[in-house]
Amino acid sequence: MTTKESLLQIQSDLLTMSAMVEEQIGRIDRIMLESGAKPEGITDVLGELEE
């Protein structure tokens, strides 16, 4: 496998992992909202961390 092919594979793997993480955040967000544990959900909490 060439360096370019390796980098393309890594990029593909990272995109896949990113999508999986976003899916899990969505699931956690729904659970938090449904349980009332955090009214604004995890998405807003993560947004606060970025500020």
PDB file of N, CA and C in Angstrom:
ATOM      1  N   MET A   1       0.851  -1.175   0.000  1.00  0.00           N
ATOM      2  CA  MET A   1       0.000   0.000   0.000  1.00  0.00           C
ATOM      3  C   MET A   1       0.901   1.243   0.000  1.00  0.00           C
ATOM      4  N   THR A   2       0.580   2.170  -0.870  1.00  0.00           N
ATOM      5  CA  THR A   2       1.384   3.390  -0.941  1.00  0.00           C
ATOM      6  C   THR A   2       1.026   4.334   0.207  1.00  0.00           C
ATOM      7  N   THR A   3       1.860   5.336   0.392  1.00  0.00           N
ATOM      8  CA  THR A   3       1.597   6.329   1.436  1.00  0.00           C
ATOM      9  C   THR A   3       0.261   7.012   1.193  1.00  0.00           C
ATOM     10  N   LYS A   4      -0.016   7.360  -0.058  1.00  0.00           N
ATOM     11  CA  LYS A   4      -1.280   8.026  -0.387  1.00  0.00           C
ATOM     12  C   LYS A   4      -2.461   7.120  -0.062  1.00  0.00           C
ATOM     13  N   GLU A   5      -2.356   5.854  -0.412  1.00  0.00           N
ATOM     14  CA  GLU A   5      -3.432   4.905  -0.111  1.00  0.00           C
ATOM     15  C   GLU A   5      -3.615   4.758   1.392  1.00  0.00           C
ATOM     16  N   SER A   6      -2.524   4.717   2.118  1.00  0.00           N
ATOM     17  CA  SER A   6      -2.593   4.612   3.579  1.00  0.00           C
ATOM     18  C   SER A   6      -3.284   5.826   4.178  1.00  0.00           C
ATOM     19  N   LEU A   7      -2.926   7.011   3.693  1.00  0.00           N
ATOM     20  CA  LEU A   7      -3.541   8.239   4.200  1.00  0.00           C
ATOM     21  C   LEU A   7      -5.028   8.296   3.862  1.00  0.00           C
ATOM     22  N   LEU A   8      -5.392   7.846   2.677  1.00  0.00           N
ATOM     23  CA  LEU A   8      -6.806   7.811   2.306  1.00  0.00           C
ATOM     24  C   LEU A   8      -7.576   6.837   3.193  1.00  0.00           C
ATOM     25  N   GLN A   9      -6.957   5.712   3.540  1.00  0.00           N
ATOM     26  CA  GLN A   9      -7.601   4.745   4.426  1.00  0.00           C
ATOM     27  C   GLN A   9      -7.773   5.335   5.821  1.00  0.00           C
ATOM     28  N   ILE A  10      -6.752   6.024   6.310  1.00  0.00           N
ATOM     29  CA  ILE A  10      -6.832   6.671   7.621  1.00  0.00           C
ATOM     30  C   ILE A  10      -7.939   7.717   7.613  1.00  0.00           C
ATOM     31  N   GLN A  11      -8.006   8.514   6.550  1.00  0.00           N
ATOM     32  CA  GLN A  11      -9.049   9.535   6.440  1.00  0.00           C
ATOM     33  C   GLN A  11     -10.433   8.885   6.474  1.00  0.00           C
ATOM     34  N   SER A  12     -10.594   7.816   5.747  1.00  0.00           N
ATOM     35  CA  SER A  12     -11.864   7.097   5.719  1.00  0.00           C
ATOM     36  C   SER A  12     -12.222   6.565   7.106  1.00  0.00           C
ATOM     37  N   ASP A  13     -11.237   5.982   7.782  1.00  0.00           N
ATOM     38  CA  ASP A  13     -11.465   5.458   9.131  1.00  0.00           C
ATOM     39  C   ASP A  13     -11.861   6.564  10.097  1.00  0.00           C
ATOM     40  N   LEU A  14     -11.207   7.720   9.994  1.00  0.00           N
ATOM     41  CA  LEU A  14     -11.523   8.843  10.880  1.00  0.00           C
ATOM     42  C   LEU A  14     -12.927   9.372  10.625  1.00  0.00           C
ATOM     43  N   LEU A  15     -13.334   9.440   9.369  1.00  0.00           N
ATOM     44  CA  LEU A  15     -14.693   9.879   9.053  1.00  0.00           C
ATOM     45  C   LEU A  15     -15.722   8.908   9.617  1.00  0.00           C
ATOM     46  N   THR A  16     -15.427   7.615   9.516  1.00  0.00           N
ATOM     47  CA  THR A  16     -16.320   6.601  10.070  1.00  0.00           C
ATOM     48  C   THR A  16     -16.428   6.749  11.583  1.00  0.00           C
ATOM     49  N   MET A  17     -15.289   6.919  12.248  1.00  0.00           N
ATOM     50  CA  MET A  17     -15.297   7.080  13.707  1.00  0.00           C
ATOM     51  C   MET A  17     -16.028   8.348  14.112  1.00  0.00           C
ATOM     52  N   SER A  18     -15.840   9.417  13.359  1.00  0.00           N
ATOM     53  CA  SER A  18     -16.509  10.681  13.650  1.00  0.00           C
ATOM     54  C   SER A  18     -18.024  10.513  13.576  1.00  0.00           C
ATOM     55  N   ALA A  19     -18.487   9.825  12.553  1.00  0.00           N
ATOM     56  CA  ALA A  19     -19.923   9.583  12.405  1.00  0.00           C
ATOM     57  C   ALA A  19     -20.446   8.745  13.564  1.00  0.00           C
ATOM     58  N   MET A  20     -19.664   7.760  14.001  1.00  0.00           N
ATOM     59  CA  MET A  20     -20.074   6.914  15.118  1.00  0.00           C
ATOM     60  C   MET A  20     -20.152   7.720  16.409  1.00  0.00           C
ATOM     61  N   VAL A  21     -19.204   8.615  16.618  1.00  0.00           N
ATOM     62  CA  VAL A  21     -19.204   9.454  17.815  1.00  0.00           C
ATOM     63  C   VAL A  21     -20.421  10.376  17.798  1.00  0.00           C
ATOM     64  N   GLU A  22     -20.707  10.979  16.649  1.00  0.00           N
ATOM     65  CA  GLU A  22     -21.874  11.859  16.545  1.00  0.00           C
ATOM     66  C   GLU A  22     -23.153  11.092  16.842  1.00  0.00           C
ATOM     67  N   GLU A  23     -23.243   9.859  16.371  1.00  0.00           N
ATOM     68  CA  GLU A  23     -24.415   9.028  16.630  1.00  0.00           C
ATOM     69  C   GLU A  23     -24.557   8.758  18.129  1.00  0.00           C
ATOM     70  N   GLN A  24     -23.460   8.436  18.782  1.00  0.00           N
ATOM     71  CA  GLN A  24     -23.502   8.167  20.218  1.00  0.00           C
ATOM     72  C   GLN A  24     -23.866   9.423  21.009  1.00  0.00           C
ATOM     73  N   ILE A  25     -23.348  10.577  20.602  1.00  0.00           N
ATOM     74  CA  ILE A  25     -23.704  11.831  21.270  1.00  0.00           C
ATOM     75  C   ILE A  25     -25.203  12.076  21.131  1.00  0.00           C
ATOM     76  N   GLY A  26     -25.739  11.806  19.952  1.00  0.00           N
ATOM     77  CA  GLY A  26     -27.180  11.956  19.743  1.00  0.00           C
ATOM     78  C   GLY A  26     -27.975  11.047  20.660  1.00  0.00           C
ATOM     79  N   ARG A  27     -27.524   9.816  20.824  1.00  0.00           N
ATOM     80  CA  ARG A  27     -28.213   8.875  21.715  1.00  0.00           C
ATOM     81  C   ARG A  27     -28.143   9.349  23.162  1.00  0.00           C
ATOM     82  N   ILE A  28     -26.969   9.791  23.594  1.00  0.00           N
ATOM     83  CA  ILE A  28     -26.807  10.293  24.965  1.00  0.00           C
ATOM     84  C   ILE A  28     -27.685  11.519  25.171  1.00  0.00           C
ATOM     85  N   ASP A  29     -27.722  12.396  24.182  1.00  0.00           N
ATOM     86  CA  ASP A  29     -28.524  13.612  24.251  1.00  0.00           C
ATOM     87  C   ASP A  29     -29.998  13.267  24.453  1.00  0.00           C
ATOM     88  N   ARG A  30     -30.503  12.325  23.661  1.00  0.00           N
ATOM     89  CA  ARG A  30     -31.907  11.917  23.797  1.00  0.00           C
ATOM     90  C   ARG A  30     -32.178  11.342  25.175  1.00  0.00           C
ATOM     91  N   ILE A  31     -31.278  10.499  25.665  1.00  0.00           N
ATOM     92  CA  ILE A  31     -31.461   9.890  26.985  1.00  0.00           C
ATOM     93  C   ILE A  31     -31.485  10.962  28.064  1.00  0.00           C
ATOM     94  N   MET A  32     -30.557  11.917  27.970  1.00  0.00           N
ATOM     95  CA  MET A  32     -30.498  12.983  28.975  1.00  0.00           C
ATOM     96  C   MET A  32     -31.754  13.847  28.931  1.00  0.00           C
ATOM     97  N   LEU A  33     -32.217  14.163  27.733  1.00  0.00           N
ATOM     98  CA  LEU A  33     -33.424  14.975  27.606  1.00  0.00           C
ATOM     99  C   LEU A  33     -34.647  14.227  28.126  1.00  0.00           C
ATOM    100  N   GLU A  34     -34.764  12.949  27.767  1.00  0.00           N
ATOM    101  CA  GLU A  34     -35.911  12.150  28.186  1.00  0.00           C
ATOM    102  C   GLU A  34     -35.928  11.919  29.686  1.00  0.00           C
ATOM    103  N   SER A  35     -34.771  11.783  30.292  1.00  0.00           N
ATOM    104  CA  SER A  35     -34.704  11.510  31.727  1.00  0.00           C
ATOM    105  C   SER A  35     -34.805  12.781  32.555  1.00  0.00           C
ATOM    106  N   GLY A  36     -34.627  13.929  31.895  1.00  0.00           N
ATOM    107  CA  GLY A  36     -34.660  15.194  32.622  1.00  0.00           C
ATOM    108  C   GLY A  36     -33.375  15.469  33.373  1.00  0.00           C
ATOM    109  N   ALA A  37     -32.358  14.643  33.152  1.00  0.00           N
ATOM    110  CA  ALA A  37     -31.086  14.805  33.862  1.00  0.00           C
ATOM    111  C   ALA A  37     -30.425  16.127  33.505  1.00  0.00           C
ATOM    112  N   LYS A  38     -30.556  16.528  32.279  1.00  0.00           N
ATOM    113  CA  LYS A  38     -29.957  17.785  31.840  1.00  0.00           C
ATOM    114  C   LYS A  38     -30.914  18.378  30.813  1.00  0.00           C
ATOM    115  N   PRO A  39     -31.685  19.392  31.196  1.00  0.00           N
ATOM    116  CA  PRO A  39     -32.725  19.914  30.301  1.00  0.00           C
ATOM    117  C   PRO A  39     -32.235  20.288  28.903  1.00  0.00           C
ATOM    118  N   GLU A  40     -31.023  20.818  28.805  1.00  0.00           N
ATOM    119  CA  GLU A  40     -30.547  21.239  27.484  1.00  0.00           C
ATOM    120  C   GLU A  40     -29.825  20.128  26.739  1.00  0.00           C
ATOM    121  N   GLY A  41     -29.603  18.991  27.391  1.00  0.00           N
ATOM    122  CA  GLY A  41     -28.945  17.868  26.736  1.00  0.00           C
ATOM    123  C   GLY A  41     -27.440  18.045  26.648  1.00  0.00           C
ATOM    124  N   ILE A  42     -26.775  17.008  26.187  1.00  0.00           N
ATOM    125  CA  ILE A  42     -25.312  17.003  26.141  1.00  0.00           C
ATOM    126  C   ILE A  42     -24.771  17.942  25.068  1.00  0.00           C
ATOM    127  N   THR A  43     -25.541  18.147  23.991  1.00  0.00           N
ATOM    128  CA  THR A  43     -25.058  18.999  22.906  1.00  0.00           C
ATOM    129  C   THR A  43     -24.758  20.397  23.417  1.00  0.00           C
ATOM    130  N   ASP A  44     -25.656  20.955  24.223  1.00  0.00           N
ATOM    131  CA  ASP A  44     -25.426  22.287  24.772  1.00  0.00           C
ATOM    132  C   ASP A  44     -24.284  22.275  25.779  1.00  0.00           C
ATOM    133  N   VAL A  45     -24.148  21.203  26.535  1.00  0.00           N
ATOM    134  CA  VAL A  45     -23.048  21.092  27.491  1.00  0.00           C
ATOM    135  C   VAL A  45     -21.722  21.095  26.741  1.00  0.00           C
ATOM    136  N   LEU A  46     -21.639  20.337  25.655  1.00  0.00           N
ATOM    137  CA  LEU A  46     -20.416  20.307  24.856  1.00  0.00           C
ATOM    138  C   LEU A  46     -20.141  21.675  24.254  1.00  0.00           C
ATOM    139  N   GLY A  47     -21.185  22.374  23.846  1.00  0.00           N
ATOM    140  CA  GLY A  47     -21.016  23.720  23.312  1.00  0.00           C
ATOM    141  C   GLY A  47     -20.432  24.657  24.346  1.00  0.00           C
ATOM    142  N   GLU A  48     -20.867  24.510  25.609  1.00  0.00           N
ATOM    143  CA  GLU A  48     -20.334  25.336  26.691  1.00  0.00           C
ATOM    144  C   GLU A  48     -18.855  25.053  26.906  1.00  0.00           C
ATOM    145  N   LEU A  49     -18.444  23.803  26.754  1.00  0.00           N
ATOM    146  CA  LEU A  49     -17.047  23.433  26.947  1.00  0.00           C
ATOM    147  C   LEU A  49     -16.155  24.059  25.885  1.00  0.00           C
ATOM    148  N   GLU A  50     -16.702  24.239  24.686  1.00  0.00           N
ATOM    149  CA  GLU A  50     -15.915  24.808  23.598  1.00  0.00           C
ATOM    150  C   GLU A  50     -15.700  26.303  23.771  1.00  0.00           C
ATOM    151  N   GLU A  51     -16.576  26.966  24.527  1.00  0.00           N
ATOM    152  CA  GLU A  51     -16.484  28.424  24.684  1.00  0.00           C
ATOM    153  C   GLU A  51     -15.356  28.841  25.578  1.00  0.00           C
TER     154      GLU A  51
END
